[in-house]
């Protein structure tokens, strides 16, 4: 569900209208999102980085064998710092990791598990962009390194999968987020801000060398 | 060594949860310089808020607390072995207490040691000096930016880079172009030039320990540092690669002598969270 609304949260980067996103997303929701949109995400997201991608790509576990619903979900490229105190998990720091490392796996993960959003930093390549267009999925760019700030927007750890096997960093965490800020930098219409910036910077580079 | 151990734990805490004043000042200046309503300004706004929050709540600035990298200057007669053991103990305690993210993964088993210690982990470089004091410099270098570094062997036809400082300049611009936003710009760049691959990589990292405000004693390198900073910021990659004026905060270059047949250049990038600190004992 995407509603156009002015930012109404305690701290949100100023200057642009913020679209409020309530998860899970439908294809219709995703198609409304465009490169440049500033969003605030609410609901449940799952983390997945190098190990999760390698696992989903190679082992192809059935959807019913994954404890969390990935249909319409946002997968966050993140290896958080999580502390266990009094039997409860608390996320201490949870910024995005570099998305490009999972470029070779992502198209199959998107099409195989029905993801509607990928969130990370640095953007992704041509193959993922194509898969996003074909399946109806967008890329949310979170603010790299802003781990304390983003952890404040995680209201609850709702579950974890593969913790023993993959470890804290690489496990799949189910996190409840509120007003989690990001910018759409790749959309389901084949547009990518990263492609644009790369083009501009190549033009500038050629002038300098 | 117990007191020293606790001192190193505190050094870890300081470096993981706060930025050096020169880096924070440069980020604030970048925020002012970027255009109102731009992605760049918004990103820097969140970054500055994150720095404040991390410091106030004593939490890591970034979840990737990196590979701890130590440059240590020891007075003559101090046991390096004992010092190394103290650092290992401090690392285990800091990982648990701050907490740091356990990042040491066994190559053969793929298991994480869980406490940030392992073979060659943390990275520790010693140098004996004539001084009576022990100086411990620590950098927590995230791997997002570490992955974006490059090593070049000049000359290089692809870049039309000769074996001279202008060739070096082209290598540096190439590294930043290839990195785009993947290593969390605005970057600080450390560049090492010399005779062998292992040495230039270490030299580049040593440059990252310099303050942004320091002045290179070699005039010709100072000039190149300034020129490169200006040119990198003309690329238009911007904070986090979202476009804008600030792609780098600083460029630092160091040189060793080279072999007539070799001219190696290593370019090491630090993310905006340029986490470094010093303990003098």
Coordinates of C-alpha atoms in Angstrom, one line a residue:
Chain A
X1 CA 0.0 0.0 0.0
X2 CA 1.5 3.3 -1.0
X3 CA 0.1 6.6 0.2
X4 CA 1.4 9.9 -0.7
X5 CA 1.8 11.9 2.4
X6 CA 4.0 14.6 3.9
X7 CA 6.6 13.3 6.3
X8 CA 5.0 13.1 9.7
X9 CA 7.7 11.4 11.7
X10 CA 10.0 12.7 14.3
X11 CA 13.1 12.8 12.2
X12 CA 13.1 12.5 8.5
X13 CA 15.3 14.1 6.0
X14 CA 13.7 17.3 4.9
X15 CA 13.1 18.7 1.5
X16 CA 11.1 16.1 -0.3
X17 CA 7.6 14.6 0.0
X18 CA 7.8 11.2 1.6
X19 CA 5.8 8.2 0.4
X20 CA 4.6 6.0 3.2
X21 CA 5.0 2.3 2.5
X22 CA 3.1 -0.4 4.4
X23 CA 4.3 -3.9 3.9
X24 CA 3.7 -6.3 2.2
X25 CA 3.7 -4.8 -1.2
X26 CA 1.6 -5.8 -4.2
X27 CA 2.7 -5.5 -7.8
X28 CA 0.3 -2.6 -8.2
X29 CA 2.0 -0.7 -5.3
X30 CA 5.4 -1.3 -6.8
X31 CA 4.5 0.0 -10.2
X32 CA 3.5 3.3 -8.6
X33 CA 7.1 3.8 -7.3
X34 CA 9.5 5.8 -9.3
X35 CA 13.3 6.5 -9.2
X36 CA 13.8 9.4 -6.8
X37 CA 10.9 8.7 -4.5
X38 CA 11.7 9.2 -0.9
X39 CA 9.9 6.6 1.2
X40 CA 9.3 5.6 4.8
X41 CA 8.8 1.9 5.3
X42 CA 6.5 0.3 7.9
X43 CA 6.0 -3.4 8.6
X44 CA 8.1 -6.6 8.4
X45 CA 11.3 -6.9 6.4
X46 CA 13.7 -9.8 6.2
X47 CA 17.5 -9.5 6.1
X48 CA 19.5 -11.5 3.6
X49 CA 23.1 -11.0 2.5
X50 CA 25.9 -13.2 1.0
X51 CA 25.1 -16.5 2.7
X52 CA 21.3 -16.2 2.3
X53 CA 21.6 -15.4 -1.4
X54 CA 24.0 -18.2 -2.1
X55 CA 21.7 -20.6 -0.2
X56 CA 18.5 -19.6 -1.9
X57 CA 20.2 -19.7 -5.3
X58 CA 21.9 -23.0 -4.9
X59 CA 19.6 -25.0 -2.5
X60 CA 16.3 -23.5 -3.8
X61 CA 14.4 -24.2 -0.6
X62 CA 10.6 -24.5 -1.1
X63 CA 8.7 -21.4 0.1
X64 CA 6.8 -23.6 2.6
X65 CA 10.1 -24.5 4.2
X66 CA 11.1 -20.9 4.9
X67 CA 9.6 -19.7 8.2
X68 CA 8.8 -16.2 6.9
X69 CA 6.6 -15.1 4.0
X70 CA 8.8 -13.7 1.3
X71 CA 5.8 -13.0 -1.0
X72 CA 5.6 -9.2 -1.3
X73 CA 8.4 -8.8 1.1
X74 CA 11.4 -6.4 1.2
X75 CA 14.7 -8.2 1.5
X76 CA 17.3 -6.0 3.3
X77 CA 21.0 -6.5 2.5
X78 CA 22.2 -6.2 6.0
X79 CA 24.3 -8.0 8.6
X80 CA 23.2 -6.4 11.8
X81 CA 24.7 -6.3 15.3
X82 CA 22.1 -8.0 17.5
X83 CA 22.4 -8.4 21.3
X84 CA 20.5 -10.9 23.4
X85 CA 19.4 -9.6 26.7
X86 CA 16.8 -11.1 29.1
X87 CA 15.9 -13.6 26.4
X88 CA 15.1 -10.9 23.9
X89 CA 17.0 -9.8 20.8
X90 CA 17.8 -6.2 20.4
X91 CA 19.2 -4.7 17.2
X92 CA 22.1 -2.4 18.1
X93 CA 23.2 -1.4 14.6
X94 CA 21.7 -2.2 11.2
X95 CA 22.8 -0.2 8.2
X96 CA 22.8 -1.6 4.6
X97 CA 25.7 -3.6 3.1
X98 CA 26.9 -3.3 -0.5
X99 CA 24.2 -4.9 -2.7
X100 CA 26.4 -5.5 -5.8
X101 CA 28.0 -8.5 -4.2
X102 CA 24.8 -10.5 -4.7
X103 CA 24.1 -9.4 -8.2
X104 CA 24.7 -12.9 -9.7
X105 CA 22.0 -14.4 -7.4
X106 CA 19.4 -11.6 -7.2
X107 CA 17.4 -12.1 -10.4
X108 CA 16.6 -15.7 -9.4
X109 CA 15.9 -14.8 -5.8
X110 CA 13.4 -12.1 -6.9
X111 CA 11.6 -14.3 -9.4
X112 CA 11.7 -17.5 -7.3
X113 CA 10.5 -16.0 -4.0
X114 CA 8.1 -13.2 -5.0
X115 CA 10.1 -10.3 -3.4
X116 CA 8.7 -6.9 -4.2
X117 CA 11.6 -4.9 -2.8
X118 CA 15.3 -5.2 -2.4
X119 CA 17.0 -2.8 0.0
X120 CA 20.7 -2.1 0.4
X121 CA 23.3 0.4 -0.6
X122 CA 25.2 1.2 -3.8
X123 CA 22.6 -0.1 -6.2
X124 CA 22.7 -3.2 -8.4
X125 CA 23.4 -4.0 -12.0
X126 CA 21.7 -4.6 -15.3
X127 CA 20.6 -8.2 -14.6
X128 CA 18.8 -7.2 -11.4
X129 CA 17.3 -4.2 -13.1
X130 CA 15.8 -6.5 -15.8
X131 CA 14.5 -8.9 -13.2
X132 CA 12.8 -6.0 -11.3
X133 CA 11.1 -4.9 -14.5
X134 CA 10.0 -8.5 -15.4
X135 CA 8.7 -9.4 -11.9
X136 CA 7.6 -6.1 -10.4
X137 CA 10.2 -5.2 -7.8
X138 CA 12.1 -2.0 -6.7
X139 CA 15.4 -1.2 -5.1
X140 CA 15.3 0.9 -2.0
X141 CA 18.6 2.7 -1.2
X142 CA 19.1 3.0 2.5
X143 CA 21.7 5.4 4.0
X144 CA 25.0 3.4 4.1
X145 CA 26.7 3.6 7.5
X146 CA 23.8 5.1 9.3
X147 CA 23.5 2.0 11.5
X148 CA 22.6 3.6 14.8
X149 CA 20.0 5.8 13.2
X150 CA 18.4 2.9 11.2
X151 CA 18.5 0.6 14.2
X152 CA 16.3 3.1 16.0
X153 CA 13.7 2.4 13.4
X154 CA 13.6 -1.3 14.1
X155 CA 10.9 -1.7 16.6
X156 CA 11.1 -5.5 17.1
X157 CA 13.0 -8.6 16.2
X158 CA 10.1 -10.9 15.0
X159 CA 12.2 -13.9 14.3
X160 CA 15.4 -15.4 13.0
X161 CA 16.2 -18.3 10.7
X162 CA 19.6 -20.1 10.2
X163 CA 21.2 -18.3 13.1
X164 CA 23.1 -21.4 14.2
X165 CA 24.3 -22.3 10.7
X166 CA 25.0 -18.9 9.2
X167 CA 25.8 -16.8 12.4
X168 CA 24.5 -13.4 13.5
X169 CA 25.7 -11.5 10.5
X170 CA 24.5 -13.8 7.8
X171 CA 21.3 -15.1 9.3
X172 CA 17.9 -14.2 8.0
X173 CA 16.3 -11.8 10.5
X174 CA 12.6 -10.9 10.5
X175 CA 12.5 -7.3 11.6
X176 CA 9.6 -5.0 12.3
X177 CA 10.4 -1.5 11.1
X178 CA 8.7 1.9 11.5
X179 CA 9.4 4.9 9.4
X180 CA 12.5 3.3 7.9
X181 CA 13.8 5.9 5.4
X182 CA 15.1 5.0 2.0
X183 CA 15.2 6.4 -1.6
X184 CA 13.9 4.4 -4.6
X185 CA 16.9 4.3 -6.9
X186 CA 15.9 1.4 -9.3
X187 CA 12.3 1.0 -10.3
X188 CA 10.1 -1.6 -12.0
X189 CA 10.0 0.5 -15.2
X190 CA 13.7 -0.2 -16.0
X191 CA 15.1 3.1 -14.6
X192 CA 18.2 3.2 -12.4
X193 CA 19.7 6.3 -10.8
X194 CA 23.0 4.3 -10.4
X195 CA 23.1 3.9 -14.2
X196 CA 22.6 7.6 -14.7
X197 CA 25.2 8.6 -12.2
X198 CA 27.7 6.1 -13.7
X199 CA 27.1 7.7 -17.1
X200 CA 27.6 11.2 -15.8
X201 CA 30.7 10.3 -13.9
X202 CA 32.2 8.5 -16.9
X203 CA 31.7 11.6 -19.0
X204 CA 33.4 13.7 -16.3
X205 CA 36.2 11.1 -15.9
X206 CA 37.0 11.3 -19.6
X207 CA 37.5 15.0 -19.4
X208 CA 40.0 14.5 -16.5
X209 CA 42.2 11.8 -17.9
Chain B
X1 CA 49.4 -5.1 30.8
X2 CA 45.9 -5.3 32.3
X3 CA 45.5 -1.6 32.5
X4 CA 46.8 -1.3 28.9
X5 CA 44.2 -4.0 27.9
X6 CA 41.4 -1.9 29.3
X7 CA 42.9 1.2 27.6
X8 CA 42.7 -0.7 24.3
X9 CA 39.1 -1.7 24.9
X10 CA 38.3 2.0 25.5
X11 CA 40.1 2.9 22.3
X12 CA 37.9 0.4 20.5
X13 CA 34.8 2.0 22.0
X14 CA 35.9 5.5 21.1
X15 CA 36.7 4.5 17.5
X16 CA 33.6 2.4 16.9
X17 CA 31.1 4.9 18.3
X18 CA 32.5 8.4 17.4
X19 CA 34.3 10.0 14.5
X20 CA 37.5 12.1 14.7
X21 CA 36.6 15.9 14.8
X22 CA 38.3 16.6 11.5
X23 CA 36.1 14.0 9.7
X24 CA 32.9 15.2 11.4
X25 CA 33.8 18.9 10.5
X26 CA 34.4 17.9 6.8
X27 CA 31.0 16.1 6.7
X28 CA 29.3 19.2 8.2
X29 CA 30.9 21.4 5.6
X30 CA 29.8 19.0 2.8
X31 CA 26.2 19.1 4.2
X32 CA 26.3 22.9 3.9
X33 CA 27.8 22.8 0.4
X34 CA 25.2 20.4 -1.1
X35 CA 22.1 21.7 -2.8
X36 CA 18.9 22.1 -0.8
X37 CA 16.4 19.3 -1.4
X38 CA 19.0 17.1 -3.1
X39 CA 19.6 13.4 -2.4
X40 CA 23.1 14.4 -1.3
X41 CA 21.9 16.8 1.4
X42 CA 19.3 14.4 2.7
X43 CA 21.9 11.6 2.9
X44 CA 24.3 13.9 4.8
X45 CA 21.6 15.0 7.1
X46 CA 20.9 11.4 8.1
X47 CA 24.7 10.7 8.4
X48 CA 25.2 13.7 10.8
X49 CA 22.2 12.6 12.8
X50 CA 23.6 9.1 12.9
X51 CA 27.0 10.3 14.2
X52 CA 25.2 12.3 17.0
X53 CA 23.1 9.3 17.9
X54 CA 25.9 6.8 18.0
X55 CA 28.1 9.1 20.2
X56 CA 25.2 9.8 22.6
X57 CA 24.1 6.2 22.9
X58 CA 27.7 4.8 22.7
X59 CA 26.6 2.5 19.9
X60 CA 28.6 1.6 16.8
X61 CA 28.3 4.2 14.0
X62 CA 28.1 1.4 11.5
X63 CA 27.2 -2.2 12.0
X64 CA 30.3 -3.2 10.0
X65 CA 32.9 -2.5 12.7
X66 CA 35.3 -3.8 10.1
X67 CA 38.7 -5.3 10.3
X68 CA 40.6 -3.8 13.2
X69 CA 43.9 -2.4 11.9
X70 CA 46.6 -1.4 14.3
X71 CA 49.7 0.7 13.6
X72 CA 51.9 0.5 16.7
X73 CA 55.0 2.4 17.6
X74 CA 56.9 0.8 20.4
X75 CA 59.8 2.0 22.5
X76 CA 62.8 -0.3 22.4
X77 CA 62.6 -3.3 24.8
X78 CA 58.8 -3.7 24.9
X79 CA 57.8 -7.2 24.0
X80 CA 55.7 -7.2 20.8
X81 CA 54.5 -10.7 21.5
X82 CA 53.1 -9.6 24.9
X83 CA 51.5 -6.6 23.3
X84 CA 49.9 -8.7 20.6
X85 CA 48.4 -11.0 23.2
X86 CA 47.1 -7.9 25.1
X87 CA 45.5 -6.7 21.8
X88 CA 43.9 -10.1 21.3
X89 CA 42.4 -10.1 24.8
X90 CA 41.2 -6.5 24.4
X91 CA 39.6 -7.4 21.0
X92 CA 37.6 -10.2 22.6
X93 CA 36.4 -8.0 25.4
X94 CA 35.5 -5.1 23.1
X95 CA 33.6 -7.4 20.8
X96 CA 31.4 -8.6 23.7
X97 CA 31.1 -5.3 25.6
X98 CA 30.6 -2.5 23.0
X99 CA 29.5 -4.7 21.1
X100 CA 31.4 -5.0 17.8
X101 CA 30.1 -7.3 15.0
X102 CA 32.2 -10.5 14.9
X103 CA 33.8 -10.3 11.5
X104 CA 36.6 -13.0 11.6
X105 CA 35.6 -15.9 9.3
X106 CA 37.7 -19.0 8.9
X107 CA 38.5 -19.5 5.2
X108 CA 38.4 -23.3 5.4
X109 CA 35.3 -23.9 7.5
X110 CA 33.5 -20.7 6.8
X111 CA 32.8 -20.4 10.6
X112 CA 32.9 -17.1 12.3
X113 CA 35.2 -17.1 15.3
X114 CA 32.7 -15.0 17.1
X115 CA 35.2 -12.7 18.8
X116 CA 37.0 -10.8 16.0
X117 CA 40.2 -12.8 16.5
X118 CA 41.7 -15.3 14.1
X119 CA 44.7 -15.9 11.8
X120 CA 46.0 -12.4 10.9
X121 CA 43.0 -10.9 12.5
X122 CA 43.1 -8.1 13.7
X123 CA 45.8 -6.7 11.4
X124 CA 48.8 -5.4 13.5
X125 CA 51.9 -3.6 12.3
X126 CA 54.7 -2.8 14.7
X127 CA 57.5 -0.3 14.4
X128 CA 60.2 0.3 17.0
X129 CA 61.0 3.9 17.7
X130 CA 63.5 5.9 19.8
X131 CA 60.7 7.5 21.8
X132 CA 59.8 6.3 25.4
X133 CA 56.1 6.2 24.7
X134 CA 53.9 3.5 23.2
X135 CA 51.6 4.9 20.5
X136 CA 48.7 2.7 19.4
X137 CA 46.7 3.8 16.3
X138 CA 43.6 1.9 15.5
X139 CA 41.4 2.1 12.5
X140 CA 38.1 0.2 12.1
X141 CA 37.9 -0.1 8.3
X142 CA 34.6 -1.4 7.0
X143 CA 34.8 -3.9 4.2
X144 CA 32.3 -2.1 1.9
X145 CA 35.1 0.4 1.2
X146 CA 37.9 -2.1 1.5
X147 CA 36.4 -4.0 -1.4
X148 CA 36.6 -0.9 -3.6
X149 CA 40.3 -0.4 -3.3
X150 CA 42.6 -1.1 -6.3
X151 CA 46.3 -1.8 -6.9
X152 CA 47.9 -0.7 -10.2
X153 CA 51.1 -1.6 -11.9
X154 CA 52.3 1.3 -14.1
X155 CA 52.5 1.9 -17.0
X156 CA 48.9 1.1 -17.9
X157 CA 47.8 1.5 -21.4
X158 CA 44.1 1.4 -20.7
X159 CA 44.3 4.6 -18.6
X160 CA 47.2 6.1 -20.6
X161 CA 49.0 6.2 -17.3
X162 CA 52.7 6.6 -17.5
X163 CA 55.2 6.0 -14.7
X164 CA 54.9 9.4 -13.1
X165 CA 52.6 11.3 -10.8
X166 CA 50.2 12.1 -13.5
X167 CA 49.9 8.4 -14.1
X168 CA 49.1 8.0 -10.4
X169 CA 46.5 10.7 -10.7
X170 CA 44.7 8.7 -13.4
X171 CA 44.8 5.6 -11.3
X172 CA 43.1 7.3 -8.4
X173 CA 40.3 8.8 -10.5
X174 CA 39.8 5.4 -12.1
X175 CA 39.4 3.8 -8.6
X176 CA 36.8 6.3 -7.5
X177 CA 34.9 6.0 -10.8
X178 CA 34.8 2.2 -10.4
X179 CA 33.8 2.4 -6.8
X180 CA 30.8 4.7 -7.5
X181 CA 28.6 4.7 -4.4
X182 CA 29.4 1.1 -3.4
X183 CA 31.9 1.9 -0.7
X184 CA 29.8 4.7 1.1
X185 CA 31.2 8.0 -0.2
X186 CA 32.3 10.7 0.6
X187 CA 35.5 8.8 0.7
X188 CA 38.9 9.5 2.2
X189 CA 41.7 8.2 0.1
X190 CA 45.0 6.8 1.1
X191 CA 47.5 6.3 -1.7
X192 CA 50.8 4.4 -1.5
X193 CA 53.4 4.4 -4.3
X194 CA 56.5 2.2 -4.3
X195 CA 58.4 -1.0 -5.2
X196 CA 56.3 -3.9 -4.0
X197 CA 52.6 -4.8 -3.8
X198 CA 52.6 -5.6 -0.1
X199 CA 54.4 -2.4 0.8
X200 CA 52.2 0.0 -1.2
X201 CA 49.1 -1.5 0.3
X202 CA 50.3 -0.9 3.8
X203 CA 51.6 2.5 2.9
X204 CA 48.2 3.5 1.5
X205 CA 46.5 2.4 4.7
X206 CA 49.0 4.4 6.7
X207 CA 48.0 7.5 4.8
X208 CA 44.5 6.9 6.0
X209 CA 45.7 7.4 9.5
X210 CA 46.6 11.0 8.8
X211 CA 44.3 13.8 9.8
X212 CA 42.4 15.5 7.0
X213 CA 43.9 18.8 8.1
X214 CA 47.5 17.7 8.0
X215 CA 49.9 19.1 5.4
X216 CA 52.0 16.8 3.2
X217 CA 55.7 17.8 3.7
X218 CA 56.5 17.1 0.1
X219 CA 55.2 20.1 -1.9
X220 CA 54.6 18.1 -5.1
X221 CA 52.5 15.5 -3.3
X222 CA 50.5 18.2 -1.4
X223 CA 49.8 19.8 -4.8
X224 CA 48.6 16.4 -6.2
X225 CA 46.5 15.7 -3.1
X226 CA 44.7 19.1 -3.6
X227 CA 44.2 18.6 -7.3
X228 CA 42.9 15.1 -6.9
X229 CA 40.4 16.2 -4.2
X230 CA 39.1 18.8 -6.5
X231 CA 38.9 16.4 -9.5
X232 CA 37.3 13.6 -7.6
X233 CA 34.6 16.0 -6.5
X234 CA 34.0 16.9 -10.2
X235 CA 33.0 13.4 -11.0
X236 CA 29.5 13.9 -9.7
X237 CA 29.1 10.6 -7.8
X238 CA 28.2 12.4 -4.5
X239 CA 27.4 11.2 -1.0
X240 CA 26.5 7.5 -1.1
X241 CA 26.6 7.6 -4.9
X242 CA 23.3 9.5 -5.1
X243 CA 24.8 12.4 -7.1
X244 CA 26.3 15.6 -5.7
X245 CA 29.4 17.7 -5.1
X246 CA 31.0 15.7 -2.4
X247 CA 32.5 12.4 -3.4
X248 CA 35.7 12.7 -1.3
X249 CA 36.7 14.5 1.9
X250 CA 40.4 14.1 1.6
X251 CA 43.3 12.6 -0.4
X252 CA 46.6 11.5 1.3
X253 CA 49.6 10.3 -0.6
X254 CA 52.8 8.6 0.6
X255 CA 55.8 7.3 -1.3
X256 CA 58.5 4.7 -0.9
X257 CA 61.5 4.2 -3.2
X258 CA 60.8 2.0 -6.1
X259 CA 62.7 -0.6 -8.1
X260 CA 63.7 0.6 -11.7
X261 CA 61.4 -2.1 -13.1
X262 CA 58.4 -1.5 -10.8
X263 CA 55.9 1.3 -10.2
X264 CA 53.1 0.1 -7.9
X265 CA 50.2 2.3 -6.9
X266 CA 47.7 1.3 -4.2
X267 CA 44.5 3.2 -3.7
X268 CA 42.7 2.5 -0.4
X269 CA 39.3 4.0 0.2
X270 CA 37.7 4.7 3.5
X271 CA 34.0 5.2 3.7
X272 CA 32.6 8.4 5.2
X273 CA 32.8 6.7 8.6
X274 CA 36.5 7.1 8.7
X275 CA 37.0 5.6 12.2
X276 CA 40.5 6.1 13.6
X277 CA 41.9 6.9 17.0
X278 CA 45.1 7.0 19.0
X279 CA 46.1 5.8 22.4
X280 CA 49.4 7.1 23.8
X281 CA 50.7 5.1 26.8

